[in-house]
Amino acid sequence: MALTRKSEPYPHWEYVYPDNGDRLRVVPERGGLVSEWRCNDREMLYFDRSRFLEPWQSIRGGIPILFPICGNLPGNTLPLAEGNTTLPQHGFARDLKWDLSQCDQGNGIQLLLEQNSHSLAVYPFLFTLEISFYLLKNSLEVSILLRNTGDSDMPFNFGLHPYFLVDDLSRTRIEGLSNKCFDHIRSAEDLTNNQLSNLSSGVDFLTRSSSRVTLFDDAAGTALEVHNKEPMDLTVIWTDPPRKMVCIEPWTSPRNSMISGDRKLALAPGEDVNFSCKFLQVT
């Protein structure tokens, strides 16, 4: 089935996979946002529609795209050899208009972003960023291609910020994380189990090298797995009660990576890199 433009319940493009009826809704004008993913007749993503319809508000829901940084920088300042620039939290990709097309394989959608006047003002690098979302059996697979099309080394981070819908945050469990974590709220190391015990109170923490993380929604009797591959194998967990959602975010690099050098990535001129992850409905 081809992509279809829809005006209700909000302007978006819709792709329905004919083999099983699974559905993606995407809003390329709002940062290439995948706003809904329906799998086996169940909506998998949390999406605050009323907030989305107020364009001056930040989006809460769907799968925002984080590029060229994950998290924020001190004073939102990115120091470069060319001089300092101001880069907002999570970068600019989630705020720009993307080009949208159907995947050649016919089982998903592809988003494309290249530098423009807005990005060059805060990030003076030339790039091509392609993200494909494939609807597969019981799953959504994400493939990312980033290419440096300029003539200088290009530092970057990349991440996704999926909001997964849960029935009851107090009856939610997460397995597969590393034993220790970094609490973004207190800017301090902590034990992961301490954070997991506070999901229903609100948490924001990062764990290292998680190849598979499982979210159990005991109230609904369902589970979802997030499969991460190096280098996008850091995992951030964020909850924002009373919102019925858990963000399980695959990142390449921690906050402040551009300055600290911790897992800082860079592409040479003409070089490209591929990332991937998968979201799997278990039950």
Coordinates of C-alpha atoms in Angstrom, one line a residue:
M1 CA 0.0 0.0 0.0
A2 CA 1.3 3.5 -0.8
L3 CA 1.7 6.3 1.7
T4 CA -1.5 8.1 2.2
R5 CA -2.0 11.7 3.3
K6 CA -4.5 12.0 6.1
S7 CA -6.0 15.1 7.8
E8 CA -7.6 13.4 10.8
P9 CA -7.1 13.2 13.7
Y10 CA -4.2 15.5 12.8
P11 CA -2.3 16.1 9.6
H12 CA 0.0 13.1 8.9
W13 CA 1.1 10.4 6.4
E14 CA -0.1 6.9 7.0
Y15 CA 1.5 3.6 5.9
V16 CA -0.4 0.3 6.4
Y17 CA 1.4 -2.9 5.7
P18 CA -1.0 -5.0 3.6
D19 CA 0.3 -8.4 4.9
N20 CA -0.9 -7.8 8.5
G21 CA -2.6 -4.4 8.8
D22 CA 0.2 -3.0 11.0
R23 CA 0.3 0.8 10.7
L24 CA 2.7 3.7 10.9
R25 CA 1.7 7.4 11.2
V26 CA 4.5 9.9 10.5
V27 CA 4.7 13.7 10.5
P28 CA 7.7 14.7 8.3
E29 CA 7.1 18.4 8.9
R30 CA 7.5 18.0 12.7
G31 CA 11.0 16.5 12.8
G32 CA 10.2 13.3 10.9
L33 CA 8.2 12.2 13.9
V34 CA 6.7 8.7 13.9
S35 CA 3.6 9.5 15.9
E36 CA 1.9 6.1 16.0
W37 CA 2.9 2.4 15.5
R38 CA 0.1 -0.1 15.6
C39 CA 1.2 -3.7 15.9
N40 CA -1.2 -6.7 16.1
D41 CA -4.2 -4.3 16.7
R42 CA -2.4 -2.7 19.7
E43 CA -1.0 0.9 19.7
M44 CA 2.6 0.7 20.9
L45 CA 3.5 4.3 21.3
Y46 CA 2.3 7.0 23.7
F47 CA 1.3 10.2 22.0
D48 CA 0.0 13.4 23.6
R49 CA -2.2 14.6 20.7
S50 CA -3.4 17.8 22.4
R51 CA 0.1 19.0 23.1
F52 CA 1.2 18.1 19.6
L53 CA -1.6 20.4 18.2
E54 CA 0.0 23.3 20.0
P55 CA 3.2 23.8 17.8
W56 CA 4.9 26.1 20.4
Q57 CA 4.9 23.2 22.8
S58 CA 7.6 20.5 22.8
I59 CA 6.3 17.1 21.6
R60 CA 5.6 14.4 24.1
G61 CA 5.2 11.1 22.3
G62 CA 6.0 9.0 19.2
I63 CA 9.7 8.5 18.3
P64 CA 11.6 11.8 18.2
I65 CA 15.0 11.7 16.5
L66 CA 18.1 13.0 18.3
F67 CA 20.9 14.5 16.2
P68 CA 23.6 15.7 16.2
I69 CA 23.7 15.4 20.0
C70 CA 21.9 13.4 22.7
G71 CA 20.9 15.2 25.8
N72 CA 22.2 18.7 26.3
L73 CA 25.4 20.7 26.6
P74 CA 26.4 23.1 29.3
G75 CA 24.9 26.4 28.4
N76 CA 23.7 24.7 25.2
T77 CA 27.1 25.7 23.8
L78 CA 29.0 23.5 21.3
P79 CA 32.7 24.5 21.1
L80 CA 34.2 24.0 17.6
A81 CA 37.4 25.1 15.9
E82 CA 35.3 27.5 13.9
G83 CA 33.9 29.0 17.1
N84 CA 31.2 28.3 19.6
T85 CA 27.6 27.7 18.4
T86 CA 24.3 27.4 20.3
L87 CA 22.9 23.9 20.0
P88 CA 19.6 23.1 21.8
Q89 CA 18.9 19.9 23.8
H90 CA 18.9 16.8 21.6
G91 CA 20.0 18.9 18.6
F92 CA 17.8 20.1 15.7
A93 CA 16.7 17.0 13.8
R94 CA 13.5 16.7 15.8
D95 CA 12.5 20.3 14.8
L96 CA 13.1 20.3 11.1
K97 CA 11.1 19.2 8.1
W98 CA 12.2 15.8 6.6
D99 CA 11.6 14.3 3.2
L100 CA 9.4 11.2 3.2
S101 CA 9.1 8.3 0.8
Q102 CA 8.1 4.7 0.8
C103 CA 10.9 2.1 1.2
D104 CA 11.9 0.3 -2.0
Q105 CA 11.2 -3.0 -0.3
G106 CA 7.6 -1.9 0.2
N107 CA 7.3 -2.7 3.9
G108 CA 7.9 0.7 5.5
I109 CA 8.9 4.3 5.1
Q110 CA 12.1 6.3 4.7
L111 CA 13.0 9.7 6.1
L112 CA 15.7 12.0 4.7
L113 CA 17.4 15.0 6.2
E114 CA 20.2 17.1 4.8
Q115 CA 21.9 20.3 6.0
N116 CA 20.0 23.5 5.5
S117 CA 20.4 27.2 6.6
H118 CA 19.0 26.4 10.0
S119 CA 21.3 23.5 10.7
L120 CA 24.4 25.2 9.3
A121 CA 23.9 28.1 11.7
V122 CA 24.4 25.9 14.7
Y123 CA 26.2 22.9 13.2
P124 CA 28.5 23.9 10.3
F125 CA 28.7 20.5 8.6
L126 CA 27.3 18.9 5.5
F127 CA 25.5 15.6 5.9
T128 CA 22.9 13.2 4.7
L129 CA 20.8 11.3 7.3
E130 CA 18.5 8.6 6.1
I131 CA 16.2 6.6 8.5
S132 CA 14.1 3.7 7.4
F133 CA 11.3 2.3 9.5
Y134 CA 10.4 -1.3 8.5
L135 CA 7.2 -3.0 9.6
L136 CA 8.1 -6.7 10.1
K137 CA 6.2 -9.5 11.9
N138 CA 5.6 -8.3 15.5
S139 CA 8.2 -5.6 15.2
L140 CA 9.4 -2.3 14.0
E141 CA 13.0 -2.3 12.7
V142 CA 14.9 1.0 12.3
S143 CA 17.9 1.4 10.0
I144 CA 20.0 4.6 10.0
L145 CA 22.6 5.8 7.5
L146 CA 24.6 8.9 8.2
R147 CA 27.1 10.3 5.6
N148 CA 29.5 13.2 5.9
T149 CA 29.2 15.0 2.6
G150 CA 31.5 17.9 3.6
D151 CA 35.3 18.4 3.5
S152 CA 36.0 18.3 7.3
D153 CA 35.7 15.8 10.1
M154 CA 32.1 15.8 11.5
P155 CA 31.5 15.1 15.2
F156 CA 28.1 13.7 16.1
N157 CA 25.8 11.7 18.4
F158 CA 22.7 9.9 17.4
G159 CA 19.7 8.6 19.3
L160 CA 16.0 7.7 19.3
H161 CA 13.5 8.8 21.9
P162 CA 10.6 6.3 21.7
Y163 CA 7.7 6.7 24.1
F164 CA 6.2 3.3 24.8
L165 CA 2.6 3.2 26.0
V166 CA 1.8 1.3 29.2
D167 CA -1.5 0.7 31.0
D168 CA -0.2 1.3 34.5
L169 CA 3.2 2.8 35.3
S170 CA 3.1 1.4 38.8
R171 CA 2.8 -2.2 37.4
T172 CA 5.7 -1.8 34.9
R173 CA 9.0 -3.6 35.0
I174 CA 12.3 -3.4 33.0
E175 CA 14.9 -6.1 32.6
G176 CA 18.2 -6.3 30.7
L177 CA 19.9 -3.1 31.9
S178 CA 23.4 -2.9 33.4
N179 CA 23.8 -3.0 37.2
K180 CA 25.0 0.6 37.5
C181 CA 23.7 3.7 35.9
F182 CA 24.0 7.5 35.8
D183 CA 21.2 9.5 37.2
H184 CA 20.6 12.6 35.0
I185 CA 18.5 14.3 37.6
R186 CA 21.1 14.2 40.4
S187 CA 24.1 14.0 38.0
A188 CA 25.4 11.1 40.0
E189 CA 26.2 7.4 39.7
D190 CA 23.6 5.0 41.1
L191 CA 22.5 1.4 41.2
T192 CA 20.0 0.7 38.4
N193 CA 17.7 -1.2 40.7
N194 CA 17.3 1.9 42.8
Q195 CA 16.1 3.8 39.8
L196 CA 13.8 1.0 38.6
S197 CA 12.0 1.0 41.9
N198 CA 11.0 4.6 41.2
L199 CA 9.5 4.4 37.7
S200 CA 6.1 5.5 38.9
S201 CA 7.7 8.6 40.6
G202 CA 9.7 9.7 37.6
V203 CA 13.2 8.8 36.6
D204 CA 15.8 9.9 34.0
F205 CA 19.0 7.7 33.9
L206 CA 21.5 6.2 31.5
T207 CA 22.9 2.6 31.5
R208 CA 25.8 1.2 29.4
S209 CA 25.9 -1.5 26.7
S210 CA 22.4 -2.9 26.8
S211 CA 21.9 -5.2 23.7
R212 CA 18.3 -6.1 24.7
V213 CA 16.0 -4.4 27.1
T214 CA 12.6 -5.8 28.0
L215 CA 9.6 -3.7 29.1
F216 CA 6.9 -5.6 31.0
D217 CA 3.5 -4.0 31.2
D218 CA 2.0 -6.3 33.8
A219 CA -1.4 -4.6 33.9
A220 CA -1.9 -5.3 30.2
G221 CA -0.1 -8.7 30.3
T222 CA 2.3 -7.6 27.5
A223 CA 6.0 -7.2 26.9
L224 CA 8.2 -5.3 24.4
E225 CA 11.9 -5.8 23.7
V226 CA 14.3 -3.1 22.5
H227 CA 17.2 -4.6 20.6
N228 CA 20.2 -2.3 20.4
K229 CA 23.4 -2.8 18.4
E230 CA 26.8 -1.1 19.0
P231 CA 27.5 1.8 18.9
M232 CA 23.8 2.7 19.6
D233 CA 23.8 0.4 22.7
L234 CA 23.5 3.0 25.5
T235 CA 20.0 3.0 27.0
V236 CA 18.3 6.0 28.7
I237 CA 15.1 5.3 30.7
W238 CA 12.8 8.2 31.3
T239 CA 9.3 8.3 32.9
D240 CA 7.2 11.4 33.4
P241 CA 4.2 10.5 35.6
P242 CA 1.2 10.7 35.4
R243 CA 1.9 10.1 31.7
K244 CA 1.3 6.4 30.9
M245 CA 4.6 5.8 29.1
V246 CA 8.1 4.6 29.5
C247 CA 10.9 6.0 27.2
I248 CA 13.5 3.4 26.4
E249 CA 16.0 5.4 24.3
P250 CA 18.9 3.9 22.4
W251 CA 21.8 6.4 22.2
T252 CA 25.3 6.2 20.7
S253 CA 26.8 8.6 23.3
P254 CA 26.0 10.1 26.7
R255 CA 25.2 13.7 27.4
N256 CA 28.1 16.1 27.0
S257 CA 29.9 13.7 24.8
M258 CA 31.0 16.4 22.3
I259 CA 33.0 18.0 25.1
S260 CA 34.0 15.1 27.4
G261 CA 35.0 12.9 24.5
D262 CA 33.1 9.9 26.1
R263 CA 32.0 7.8 23.2
K264 CA 32.3 10.9 20.9
L265 CA 31.9 9.8 17.3
A266 CA 33.2 11.5 14.1
L267 CA 33.0 10.9 10.4
A268 CA 35.8 11.8 8.0
P269 CA 34.9 13.6 4.7
G270 CA 33.0 11.2 2.5
E271 CA 32.7 8.5 5.2
D272 CA 29.4 7.0 6.3
V273 CA 28.1 4.8 9.1
N274 CA 25.1 2.6 9.6
F275 CA 23.1 2.0 12.9
S276 CA 20.1 -0.1 13.6
C277 CA 17.7 -1.1 16.4
K278 CA 14.5 -3.1 16.7
F279 CA 11.4 -2.9 18.8
L280 CA 9.7 -6.3 19.2
Q281 CA 6.3 -7.0 20.6
V282 CA 6.7 -10.2 22.6
T283 CA 3.1 -10.8 23.7

